Short mmCIF file of C-alpha atoms in Angstrom, two decimals:
data_model
loop_
_atom_site.label_atom_id
_atom_site.label_comp_id
_atom_site.label_asym_id
_atom_site.label_seq_id
_atom_site.Cartn_x
_atom_site.Cartn_y
_atom_site.Cartn_z
CA MET A 1281 -49.88 -67.70 13.23
CA ASN A 1282 -51.63 -67.49 16.53
CA MET A 1283 -55.07 -68.84 14.94
CA ILE A 1284 -53.62 -71.79 13.29
CA SER A 1285 -51.75 -73.08 16.26
CA ARG A 1286 -54.73 -73.55 18.23
CA SER A 1287 -55.63 -76.12 16.17
CA VAL A 1288 -52.85 -78.06 14.41
CA SER A 1289 -49.54 -79.27 15.41
CA GLY A 1290 -46.25 -77.35 15.68
CA ASN A 1291 -44.93 -78.53 12.26
CA LYS A 1292 -48.09 -77.79 10.50
CA ALA A 1293 -48.10 -74.18 12.03
CA VAL A 1294 -44.80 -73.30 10.92
CA MET A 1295 -45.76 -74.85 7.27
CA ALA A 1296 -48.80 -72.74 7.05
CA GLN A 1297 -46.60 -69.67 8.08
CA ASN A 1298 -44.25 -69.90 5.43
CA TYR A 1299 -46.81 -70.91 2.96
CA ALA A 1300 -48.57 -67.66 3.83
CA LEU A 1301 -45.26 -65.99 3.16
CA GLY A 1302 -44.54 -67.57 -0.14
CA ILE A 1303 -48.17 -66.65 -1.42
CA SER A 1304 -47.49 -63.03 -0.33
CA ALA A 1305 -44.48 -63.02 -2.72
CA LEU A 1306 -46.89 -63.45 -5.67
CA GLY A 1307 -48.69 -60.41 -4.43
CA PHE A 1308 -45.38 -58.52 -4.45
CA LEU A 1309 -44.92 -59.39 -8.08
CA LEU A 1310 -48.58 -58.56 -9.13
CA HIS A 1311 -48.13 -54.96 -8.30
CA PRO A 1312 -45.43 -54.20 -10.91
CA VAL A 1313 -47.53 -55.88 -13.63
CA PHE A 1314 -50.43 -53.29 -12.51
CA CYS A 1315 -48.02 -50.31 -12.56
CA ARG A 1316 -47.21 -51.55 -16.18
CA PHE A 1317 -50.38 -52.21 -17.73
CA CYS A 1318 -52.95 -50.22 -15.86
CA LYS A 1319 -53.86 -46.59 -15.57
CA ASP A 1320 -53.90 -44.60 -12.72
CA ARG A 1321 -57.96 -45.05 -12.18
CA LEU A 1322 -57.80 -48.64 -12.75
CA CYS A 1323 -55.12 -49.25 -10.17
CA SER A 1324 -56.99 -47.21 -7.49
CA ALA A 1325 -60.18 -49.13 -8.28
CA CYS A 1326 -58.38 -52.45 -7.92
CA MET A 1327 -56.89 -51.28 -4.69
CA VAL A 1328 -60.25 -50.42 -3.26
CA ILE A 1329 -61.74 -53.76 -4.32
CA THR A 1330 -58.39 -55.43 -2.73
CA THR A 1331 -58.95 -53.63 0.47
CA ALA A 1332 -62.60 -54.56 0.53
CA ALA A 1333 -61.56 -58.36 -0.13
CA SER A 1334 -58.56 -57.87 2.63
CA LEU A 1335 -61.16 -56.74 5.36
CA LEU A 1336 -63.26 -59.97 4.64
CA CYS A 1337 -60.56 -61.96 4.99
CA ILE A 1338 -59.84 -60.24 8.36
CA PHE A 1339 -63.09 -60.98 9.59
CA PHE A 1340 -63.06 -64.79 8.73
CA LEU A 1341 -59.53 -64.94 10.00
CA CYS A 1342 -61.19 -63.71 13.61
CA ARG A 1343 -64.05 -66.01 13.44
CA HIS A 1344 -61.57 -69.09 13.06
CA ILE A 1345 -64.32 -71.35 11.89
CA SER A 1346 -62.16 -74.22 10.99
CA TYR A 1347 -58.40 -74.90 10.14
CA SER A 1348 -59.22 -75.12 6.26
CA VAL A 1349 -61.08 -71.76 6.32
CA THR A 1350 -58.56 -70.10 8.49
CA PHE A 1351 -55.76 -71.25 6.04
CA ALA A 1352 -57.42 -70.48 3.19
CA PHE A 1353 -58.45 -66.82 4.12
CA GLY A 1354 -55.06 -66.25 5.31
CA LEU A 1355 -53.09 -67.00 2.34
CA LEU A 1356 -55.62 -64.90 0.26
CA LEU A 1357 -55.03 -62.20 2.97
CA PHE A 1358 -51.22 -62.38 2.54
CA LEU A 1359 -51.64 -62.18 -1.20
CA PHE A 1360 -53.17 -58.84 -0.79
CA LEU A 1361 -50.84 -57.66 1.58
CA GLY A 1362 -47.96 -58.66 -0.62
CA PHE A 1363 -49.46 -56.47 -3.51
CA PHE A 1364 -49.62 -53.52 -1.12
CA GLY A 1365 -46.40 -54.19 0.23
CA SER A 1366 -44.96 -54.08 -3.25
CA ALA A 1367 -46.46 -50.41 -3.63
CA VAL A 1368 -45.44 -49.37 -0.43
CA PHE A 1369 -41.59 -49.83 -1.25
CA TYR A 1370 -42.26 -48.19 -4.61
CA LYS A 1371 -44.02 -45.20 -3.70
CA SER A 1372 -41.52 -44.84 -0.66
CA MET A 1373 -38.86 -44.88 -3.20
CA CYS A 1374 -40.42 -42.57 -5.33
CA LEU A 1375 -41.27 -40.08 -2.63
CA LEU A 1376 -37.72 -39.61 -1.58
CA GLU A 1377 -35.98 -37.07 -3.55
CA ASN A 1378 -32.56 -38.73 -2.89
CA ASP A 1379 -31.40 -41.82 -0.76
CA LYS A 1380 -29.08 -40.17 1.28
CA TYR A 1381 -30.77 -41.45 4.48
CA LEU A 1382 -32.50 -44.31 3.06
CA ALA A 1383 -31.16 -47.16 5.36
CA ARG A 1384 -32.04 -45.07 8.49
CA LEU A 1385 -35.55 -44.21 7.08
CA VAL A 1386 -36.14 -47.95 6.45
CA GLY A 1387 -34.80 -48.85 10.17
CA ILE A 1388 -37.13 -46.32 11.49
CA SER A 1389 -40.26 -47.30 9.63
CA TYR A 1390 -39.43 -51.25 10.39
CA MET A 1391 -39.07 -50.00 14.09
CA ILE A 1392 -42.53 -48.41 14.42
CA GLY A 1393 -44.06 -51.09 12.43
CA VAL A 1394 -42.81 -53.94 14.76
CA LEU A 1395 -43.77 -52.00 17.96
CA LEU A 1396 -46.95 -51.23 16.48
CA GLN A 1397 -47.39 -55.11 16.33
CA PHE A 1398 -46.03 -55.53 19.61
CA VAL A 1399 -49.00 -52.99 21.15
CA ASN A 1400 -51.55 -54.72 19.43
CA ASN A 1401 -50.51 -58.15 20.55
CA ASN A 1402 -50.04 -57.30 24.36
CA ILE A 1403 -52.75 -54.43 24.67
CA ILE A 1404 -55.39 -55.57 22.65
CA ARG A 1405 -57.28 -58.51 24.08
CA SER A 1406 -60.49 -59.04 21.80
CA GLU A 1407 -60.30 -60.35 18.85
CA ILE A 1408 -63.02 -58.07 17.25
CA ILE A 1409 -61.22 -54.76 18.29
CA GLU A 1410 -57.85 -56.09 17.01
CA ALA A 1411 -59.55 -56.72 13.52
CA VAL A 1412 -61.35 -53.48 13.67
CA ILE A 1413 -57.88 -51.75 14.45
CA LEU A 1414 -56.07 -54.01 11.55
CA SER A 1415 -58.89 -52.95 9.15
CA VAL A 1416 -58.77 -49.20 10.02
CA PHE A 1417 -54.96 -49.41 9.65
CA LEU A 1418 -54.98 -51.01 6.17
CA ALA A 1419 -57.65 -48.71 4.71
CA ALA A 1420 -55.48 -45.75 6.05
CA LEU A 1421 -52.51 -47.38 4.63
CA VAL A 1422 -54.63 -47.70 0.87
CA TRP A 1423 -55.83 -44.38 1.11
CA LEU A 1424 -52.23 -43.00 1.34
CA LEU A 1425 -51.15 -45.13 -1.44
CA ILE A 1426 -53.94 -43.92 -3.78
CA LYS A 1427 -53.54 -40.19 -2.58
CA SER A 1428 -49.60 -39.85 -2.50
CA LYS A 1429 -48.30 -38.05 -5.48
CA PRO A 1430 -44.42 -39.03 -5.64
CA VAL A 1431 -41.96 -36.51 -6.54
CA ASN A 1432 -39.59 -39.06 -8.22
CA GLU A 1433 -42.28 -41.11 -9.96
CA ASN A 1434 -40.51 -40.31 -13.31
CA ALA A 1435 -37.23 -42.21 -12.06
CA ALA A 1436 -37.69 -44.91 -14.29
CA ALA A 1437 -38.05 -42.82 -17.21
CA VAL A 1438 -35.09 -40.62 -16.32
CA THR A 1439 -33.10 -43.78 -15.64
CA GLY A 1440 -34.34 -45.38 -18.74
CA GLU A 1441 -33.17 -42.62 -21.12
CA LYS A 1442 -29.73 -42.76 -19.48
CA GLU A 1443 -29.30 -46.51 -20.10
CA ASP A 1444 -30.75 -46.27 -23.54
CA GLY A 1445 -28.38 -43.38 -24.37
CA GLY A 1446 -25.93 -45.69 -25.95
CA ASN A 1447 -25.08 -47.43 -22.50
CA SER A 1448 -26.50 -50.70 -22.60
CA GLU A 1449 -23.42 -51.88 -21.02
CA LYS A 1450 -24.39 -50.26 -17.68
CA SER A 1451 -27.70 -51.64 -18.22
CA SER A 1452 -26.60 -55.19 -18.40
CA LYS A 1453 -24.02 -54.79 -15.47
CA GLY A 1454 -26.88 -53.47 -13.58
CA THR A 1455 -29.04 -56.59 -14.30
CA ALA A 1456 -26.18 -58.74 -13.19
CA LEU A 1457 -25.95 -56.86 -9.95
CA GLY A 1458 -29.58 -57.29 -8.99
CA LEU A 1459 -29.30 -61.05 -9.42
CA LEU A 1460 -26.44 -61.20 -7.74
CA LEU A 1461 -28.15 -59.47 -4.63
CA ILE A 1462 -30.92 -61.98 -5.05
CA LEU A 1463 -28.68 -64.92 -4.68
CA LEU A 1464 -27.12 -63.13 -1.68
CA VAL A 1465 -30.62 -62.80 -0.04
CA VAL A 1466 -31.63 -66.42 -0.91
CA LEU A 1467 -28.51 -67.60 0.89
CA MET A 1468 -28.85 -65.50 3.75
CA THR A 1469 -32.71 -66.20 4.08
CA CYS A 1470 -31.80 -69.86 4.22
CA ILE A 1471 -30.11 -69.57 7.38
CA PHE A 1472 -32.09 -66.97 9.06
CA SER A 1473 -35.63 -68.90 7.90
CA THR A 1474 -34.01 -71.99 9.48
CA LEU A 1475 -33.35 -70.07 12.92
CA ASP A 1476 -36.98 -68.79 12.53
CA ASN A 1477 -38.59 -72.21 11.97
CA ALA A 1478 -36.36 -73.28 15.11
CA VAL A 1479 -37.81 -70.68 17.38
CA THR A 1480 -41.33 -70.73 15.90
CA LEU A 1481 -41.53 -74.45 16.02
CA SER A 1482 -40.53 -74.41 19.95
CA HIS A 1483 -43.17 -71.75 20.69
CA ALA A 1484 -45.83 -73.52 18.61
CA ALA A 1485 -45.50 -76.86 20.13
CA GLY A 1486 -45.35 -75.28 23.71
CA ALA A 1487 -41.66 -76.24 24.54
CA MET A 1488 -40.83 -72.73 24.90
CA ASP A 1489 -43.06 -69.64 25.70
CA ILE A 1490 -41.28 -67.00 23.76
CA GLY A 1491 -43.82 -64.17 24.30
CA GLN A 1492 -43.82 -61.19 22.79
CA TRP A 1493 -40.98 -59.15 24.43
CA PRO A 1494 -38.18 -60.40 22.21
CA ARG A 1495 -39.96 -58.39 19.44
CA ILE A 1496 -38.62 -55.40 21.21
CA PHE A 1497 -34.89 -56.34 20.35
CA LEU A 1498 -36.42 -56.91 16.64
CA ALA A 1499 -37.63 -53.56 16.78
CA PHE A 1500 -34.84 -51.67 18.02
CA SER A 1501 -32.28 -53.78 15.91
CA GLY A 1502 -33.94 -52.32 13.17
CA LEU A 1503 -33.46 -49.09 13.92
CA ILE A 1504 -29.89 -49.56 14.88
CA ALA A 1505 -29.13 -51.13 11.35
CA GLY A 1506 -30.76 -48.27 9.71
CA PHE A 1507 -28.22 -45.69 11.43
CA VAL A 1508 -25.20 -47.81 11.47
CA PHE A 1509 -25.96 -48.98 7.44
CA ASP A 1510 -26.04 -45.21 6.36
CA ILE A 1511 -22.25 -44.71 8.00
CA ASN A 1512 -20.08 -43.61 5.11
CA SER A 1513 -22.86 -43.73 2.49
CA ARG A 1514 -23.50 -46.96 3.14
CA LYS A 1515 -20.25 -48.03 1.64
CA VAL A 1516 -19.35 -50.67 4.72
CA MET A 1517 -23.33 -51.95 4.73
CA SER A 1518 -22.22 -55.25 3.41
CA PHE A 1519 -19.64 -55.71 5.57
CA ILE A 1520 -21.41 -55.02 8.63
CA MET A 1521 -24.34 -57.40 7.46
CA TYR A 1522 -21.55 -60.17 6.77
CA CYS A 1523 -20.61 -59.55 10.82
CA VAL A 1524 -24.17 -59.77 11.70
CA MET A 1525 -24.33 -63.04 9.98
CA LEU A 1526 -21.31 -64.58 11.66
CA LEU A 1527 -23.09 -63.80 14.96
CA SER A 1528 -26.37 -65.72 13.59
CA THR A 1529 -24.02 -68.70 12.76
CA ILE A 1530 -22.98 -68.58 16.14
CA CYS A 1531 -26.72 -68.52 17.13
CA ILE A 1532 -27.44 -71.79 15.57
CA ALA A 1533 -24.91 -73.43 17.67
CA VAL A 1534 -26.40 -71.94 20.71
CA PHE A 1535 -29.27 -73.59 19.97
CA GLU A 1536 -28.25 -76.98 18.93
CA PHE A 1537 -25.75 -77.26 21.69
CA ALA A 1538 -28.18 -76.64 24.38
CA GLY A 1539 -26.59 -73.30 25.18
CA PRO A 1540 -28.62 -70.54 26.70
CA PHE A 1541 -31.65 -70.48 24.81
CA LEU A 1542 -32.33 -66.75 25.85
CA ILE A 1543 -28.91 -65.61 24.51
CA GLY A 1544 -29.59 -67.52 21.00
CA LEU A 1545 -33.09 -65.76 20.93
CA ILE A 1546 -31.88 -62.24 21.45
CA ILE A 1547 -29.12 -62.92 19.04
CA PHE A 1548 -31.91 -64.19 16.26
CA TYR A 1549 -34.13 -61.18 16.69
CA MET A 1550 -31.08 -58.67 16.60
CA SER A 1551 -29.83 -60.38 13.55
CA ALA A 1552 -33.38 -60.52 11.80
CA GLY A 1553 -33.78 -56.80 12.27
CA PHE A 1554 -30.30 -56.11 10.46
CA PHE A 1555 -31.35 -58.66 7.53
CA ALA A 1556 -34.56 -57.11 7.01
CA VAL A 1557 -33.11 -53.32 6.81
CA PHE A 1558 -30.45 -54.70 4.83
CA PHE A 1559 -32.39 -56.35 1.92
CA THR A 1560 -34.95 -53.81 1.82
CA THR A 1561 -32.21 -50.92 1.80
CA ALA A 1562 -30.06 -52.59 -1.05
CA PHE A 1563 -32.96 -53.06 -3.64
CA MET A 1564 -34.41 -49.71 -2.85
CA GLU A 1565 -31.26 -47.86 -3.61
CA PHE A 1566 -30.68 -50.34 -6.71
CA ALA A 1567 -34.36 -49.98 -8.09
CA ARG A 1568 -33.60 -46.18 -8.85
CA TYR A 1569 -31.16 -47.13 -11.53
CA THR A 1570 -33.39 -49.82 -13.22
CA LYS A 1571 -35.77 -49.69 -16.04
CA MET A 1572 -38.39 -51.48 -13.78
CA PRO A 1573 -38.09 -49.59 -10.51
CA GLU A 1574 -41.59 -50.83 -9.55
CA LEU A 1575 -40.45 -54.26 -9.63
CA TRP A 1576 -36.99 -54.06 -7.99
CA ALA A 1577 -37.99 -51.71 -5.25
CA GLY A 1578 -40.00 -54.73 -3.20
CA ILE A 1579 -38.17 -57.53 -4.94
CA GLY A 1580 -36.08 -57.94 -1.61
CA ARG A 1581 -38.90 -59.01 0.48
CA ALA A 1582 -40.53 -61.18 -2.21
CA VAL A 1583 -37.37 -63.21 -2.70
CA ASN A 1584 -37.04 -63.69 0.99
CA ASN A 1585 -40.74 -64.86 1.36
CA ILE A 1586 -40.25 -67.40 -1.43
CA THR A 1587 -37.16 -68.58 -0.16
CA ALA A 1588 -38.63 -69.09 3.22
CA ALA A 1589 -41.66 -70.93 1.64
CA VAL A 1590 -39.61 -73.40 -0.66
CA ILE A 1591 -37.11 -74.46 2.20
CA THR A 1592 -39.86 -74.97 4.71
CA GLY A 1593 -40.07 -78.75 4.16
CA GLY A 1594 -36.14 -79.23 4.30
CA SER A 1595 -35.62 -76.98 7.06
CA LEU A 1596 -38.31 -78.74 9.08
CA ALA A 1597 -36.87 -82.01 8.23
CA LEU A 1598 -33.49 -81.11 9.30
CA LEU A 1599 -34.55 -79.84 12.69
CA SER A 1600 -36.54 -82.90 13.59
CA THR A 1601 -33.21 -85.30 12.97
CA ASP A 1602 -31.99 -83.51 15.88
CA ASN A 1603 -28.47 -84.39 14.39
CA SER A 1604 -26.77 -81.26 15.75
CA ILE A 1605 -23.63 -81.99 13.54
CA ALA A 1606 -25.45 -82.18 10.38
CA ILE A 1607 -27.26 -78.98 10.95
CA ILE A 1608 -23.96 -77.05 11.89
CA THR A 1609 -22.32 -78.49 8.84
CA ILE A 1610 -25.20 -77.33 6.49
CA MET A 1611 -25.19 -74.07 8.11
CA LEU A 1612 -21.38 -73.39 7.87
CA ILE A 1613 -21.57 -74.45 4.08
CA LEU A 1614 -24.52 -71.55 3.59
CA PHE A 1615 -22.29 -69.21 5.83
CA VAL A 1616 -19.15 -69.98 3.18
CA ALA A 1617 -21.54 -69.35 0.36
CA VAL A 1618 -22.77 -66.05 1.56
CA SER A 1619 -19.06 -64.98 2.29
CA ILE A 1620 -18.09 -65.36 -1.19
CA VAL A 1621 -21.29 -64.13 -2.80
CA ILE A 1622 -21.30 -60.90 -0.36
CA ALA A 1623 -17.61 -60.44 -1.49
CA ILE A 1624 -18.44 -60.37 -5.10
CA TYR A 1625 -21.41 -58.36 -4.61
CA THR A 1626 -19.63 -55.48 -2.80
CA TYR A 1627 -17.16 -55.30 -5.27
CA LYS A 1628 -19.52 -55.29 -8.39
CA HIS A 1629 -21.93 -52.82 -6.05
CA LYS A 1630 -19.11 -50.43 -5.56
CA VAL A 1631 -18.19 -50.31 -9.21
CA PHE A 1632 -21.51 -50.02 -10.43
CA MET A 1633 -22.51 -47.15 -7.97
CA GLU A 1634 -19.08 -45.33 -9.09
CA LYS A 1635 -20.21 -45.79 -12.60
CA ILE A 1636 -23.74 -44.14 -11.72
CA LEU A 1637 -22.14 -40.84 -9.76
CA THR A 1638 -19.71 -40.42 -12.30
CA ASN A 1639 -22.64 -40.47 -15.06
CA ASP A 1640 -24.47 -38.09 -12.85
CA ILE A 1641 -21.43 -35.53 -12.43
CA LEU A 1642 -20.88 -35.72 -16.31
CA THR A 1643 -24.48 -35.02 -16.98
CA ILE A 1644 -24.51 -32.17 -14.62
CA ASP A 1645 -21.52 -30.36 -16.00
CA ASP A 1646 -22.94 -30.76 -19.47
CA ASN A 1647 -25.97 -28.99 -18.35
CA GLU A 1648 -24.37 -26.35 -16.65
CA ARG A 1649 -21.82 -25.93 -20.07
CA LEU A 1650 -25.12 -25.61 -22.17
CA GLN A 1651 -26.60 -23.26 -19.94
CA THR A 1652 -23.39 -20.92 -19.87
CA PHE A 1653 -23.15 -21.25 -23.96
CA SER A 1654 -26.95 -20.25 -24.11
CA GLU A 1655 -26.49 -17.42 -21.92
CA GLU A 1656 -23.40 -16.21 -23.68
CA PHE A 1657 -24.82 -16.17 -27.34
CA SER A 1658 -28.35 -15.30 -26.17
CA LEU A 1659 -29.86 -18.42 -27.24
CA THR A 1660 -33.93 -19.07 -26.87
CA SER A 1661 -34.85 -22.08 -24.79
CA ARG A 1662 -36.20 -23.59 -28.00
CA GLU A 1663 -32.90 -22.64 -29.70
CA ALA A 1664 -30.82 -24.20 -27.12
CA GLU A 1665 -32.61 -27.31 -26.80
CA VAL A 1666 -32.06 -27.72 -30.65
CA PHE A 1667 -28.22 -27.01 -30.08
CA ALA A 1668 -27.94 -29.41 -27.64
CA LEU A 1669 -29.39 -32.02 -29.97
CA LEU A 1670 -26.84 -30.95 -32.48
CA VAL A 1671 -23.76 -31.00 -30.61
CA ASN A 1672 -24.41 -34.12 -28.52
CA THR A 1673 -26.00 -36.21 -31.18
CA GLU A 1674 -25.71 -37.56 -34.61
CA ASP A 1675 -29.08 -37.15 -35.43
CA SER A 1676 -30.23 -36.18 -39.01
CA ILE A 1677 -32.24 -32.69 -39.13
CA GLN A 1678 -35.14 -34.73 -39.91
CA THR A 1679 -34.86 -37.21 -36.98
CA ILE A 1680 -34.57 -33.84 -34.90
CA SER A 1681 -37.49 -32.10 -36.08
CA GLU A 1682 -39.65 -35.24 -35.33
CA SER A 1683 -38.32 -35.54 -32.01
CA LEU A 1684 -38.96 -32.14 -31.28
CA TYR A 1685 -42.19 -32.44 -32.89
CA VAL A 1686 -41.52 -29.49 -35.03
CA SER A 1687 -41.79 -29.38 -38.89
CA ARG A 1688 -38.15 -29.20 -40.82
CA ARG A 1689 -38.64 -25.70 -41.88
CA THR A 1690 -39.38 -24.39 -38.40
CA LEU A 1691 -36.07 -26.57 -37.46
CA GLU A 1692 -34.05 -24.93 -40.23
CA ARG A 1693 -35.12 -21.42 -39.00
CA HIS A 1694 -33.91 -22.33 -35.46
CA ILE A 1695 -30.71 -23.36 -36.81
CA SER A 1696 -30.04 -20.57 -38.88
CA ALA A 1697 -30.65 -18.18 -35.67
CA ILE A 1698 -28.24 -20.46 -33.97
CA TYR A 1699 -25.62 -20.05 -36.88
CA GLU A 1700 -25.95 -16.18 -36.95
CA LYS A 1701 -25.70 -15.76 -32.99
CA THR A 1702 -22.74 -18.03 -32.69
CA GLY A 1703 -20.71 -17.00 -36.03
CA VAL A 1704 -20.73 -20.10 -37.81
CA LYS A 1705 -21.89 -21.70 -40.81
CA SER A 1706 -22.26 -25.13 -40.17
CA ARG A 1707 -22.78 -28.15 -37.45
CA VAL A 1708 -19.23 -29.04 -37.49
CA GLY A 1709 -18.36 -25.24 -36.63
CA LEU A 1710 -20.91 -25.47 -33.57
CA ILE A 1711 -19.35 -28.49 -32.19
CA ARG A 1712 -15.86 -27.22 -32.43
CA ILE A 1713 -17.05 -23.89 -30.68
CA TYR A 1714 -18.81 -25.61 -28.16
CA ASN A 1715 -15.81 -27.89 -27.16
CA GLU A 1716 -13.63 -25.01 -26.96
CA LYS A 1717 -15.74 -23.57 -24.01
#
């Protein structure tokens, strides 16, 4: 943004910024494709190549040869950064054994990132040194992505098995919840992006020197949001975000009716921090229970960036009219739409999570029953596995033998041993005594 604003007008700088955010969304969507169709070594090789290309882009950005060159390499860099960003969201989700403190972890990470950016912009004066630091951090990030071994990387397989086990209804409801969350982020982004464009426009045009210090509010608002959202297991997260949206709408009135610019600026940065933590947490939490967690984990950022890019033209045209009544009216309409969608989302999310929790508890109870039963009748681990399939499925003997990769004859020997130990003579008898326990 700083490089672009040196050679073009405020409007063009804002447009370039939002197009860069939009192209980064494509990078977010490329990573899940690589996860699905590329092996580990190929993914690692692609990351190394992409890192080298990113470092080249940083070099050309620092040279600032011309607007066209800077803009082109800036777009390419943001494409690569989107790819890495998606990988970070997914790997982070997989590294967490549970999501008990997910929001505060997101908030802390967000705060550290913004503070590092603040330090870089205010302490590092040399563009060459700045490029070196950015390159080192980028290389370190990719190294961590390649070397990290997520403890929960099989989350997709686990959740997929749960949904495929005759629970397609929950799968469809999960998709509906995800689409509802996307719509909510789109509407919120329309408000926040318009505010961001107003602030950036003033800064790029030289009408108001914002400086870097307000980003301190952005950093600490993210931290506060993380801890506040985690209250009561994030059951009130949506309501808190709704209250923050109300403040953002007030912020627009402050800007448009010549109120104290400083107050509006503080409200904007505080609200923006809450919003970033909200959609990041919401999608990472939801991604655990989908068949494609590598897509859903980072899609919140992609949706935010795409929306910001799409509405740029309309947003700038609206801000350029200086028609405060029209601007306030449109923002109020968006706020009402957010109110409706967030109410529906909150209810749907509550129902969905309750079903997930109930399903998990039942799964735990079934495993404990099976273990107790196996110990009581001295079943071997293989016999316990066979027994579980006999009483929990309606699969034929042939199907069970194929799923366990054993011959039918071997499976029948296991079944005979189970009958002998339990004192029954049929599969129906096994089901009866198991249900009686």
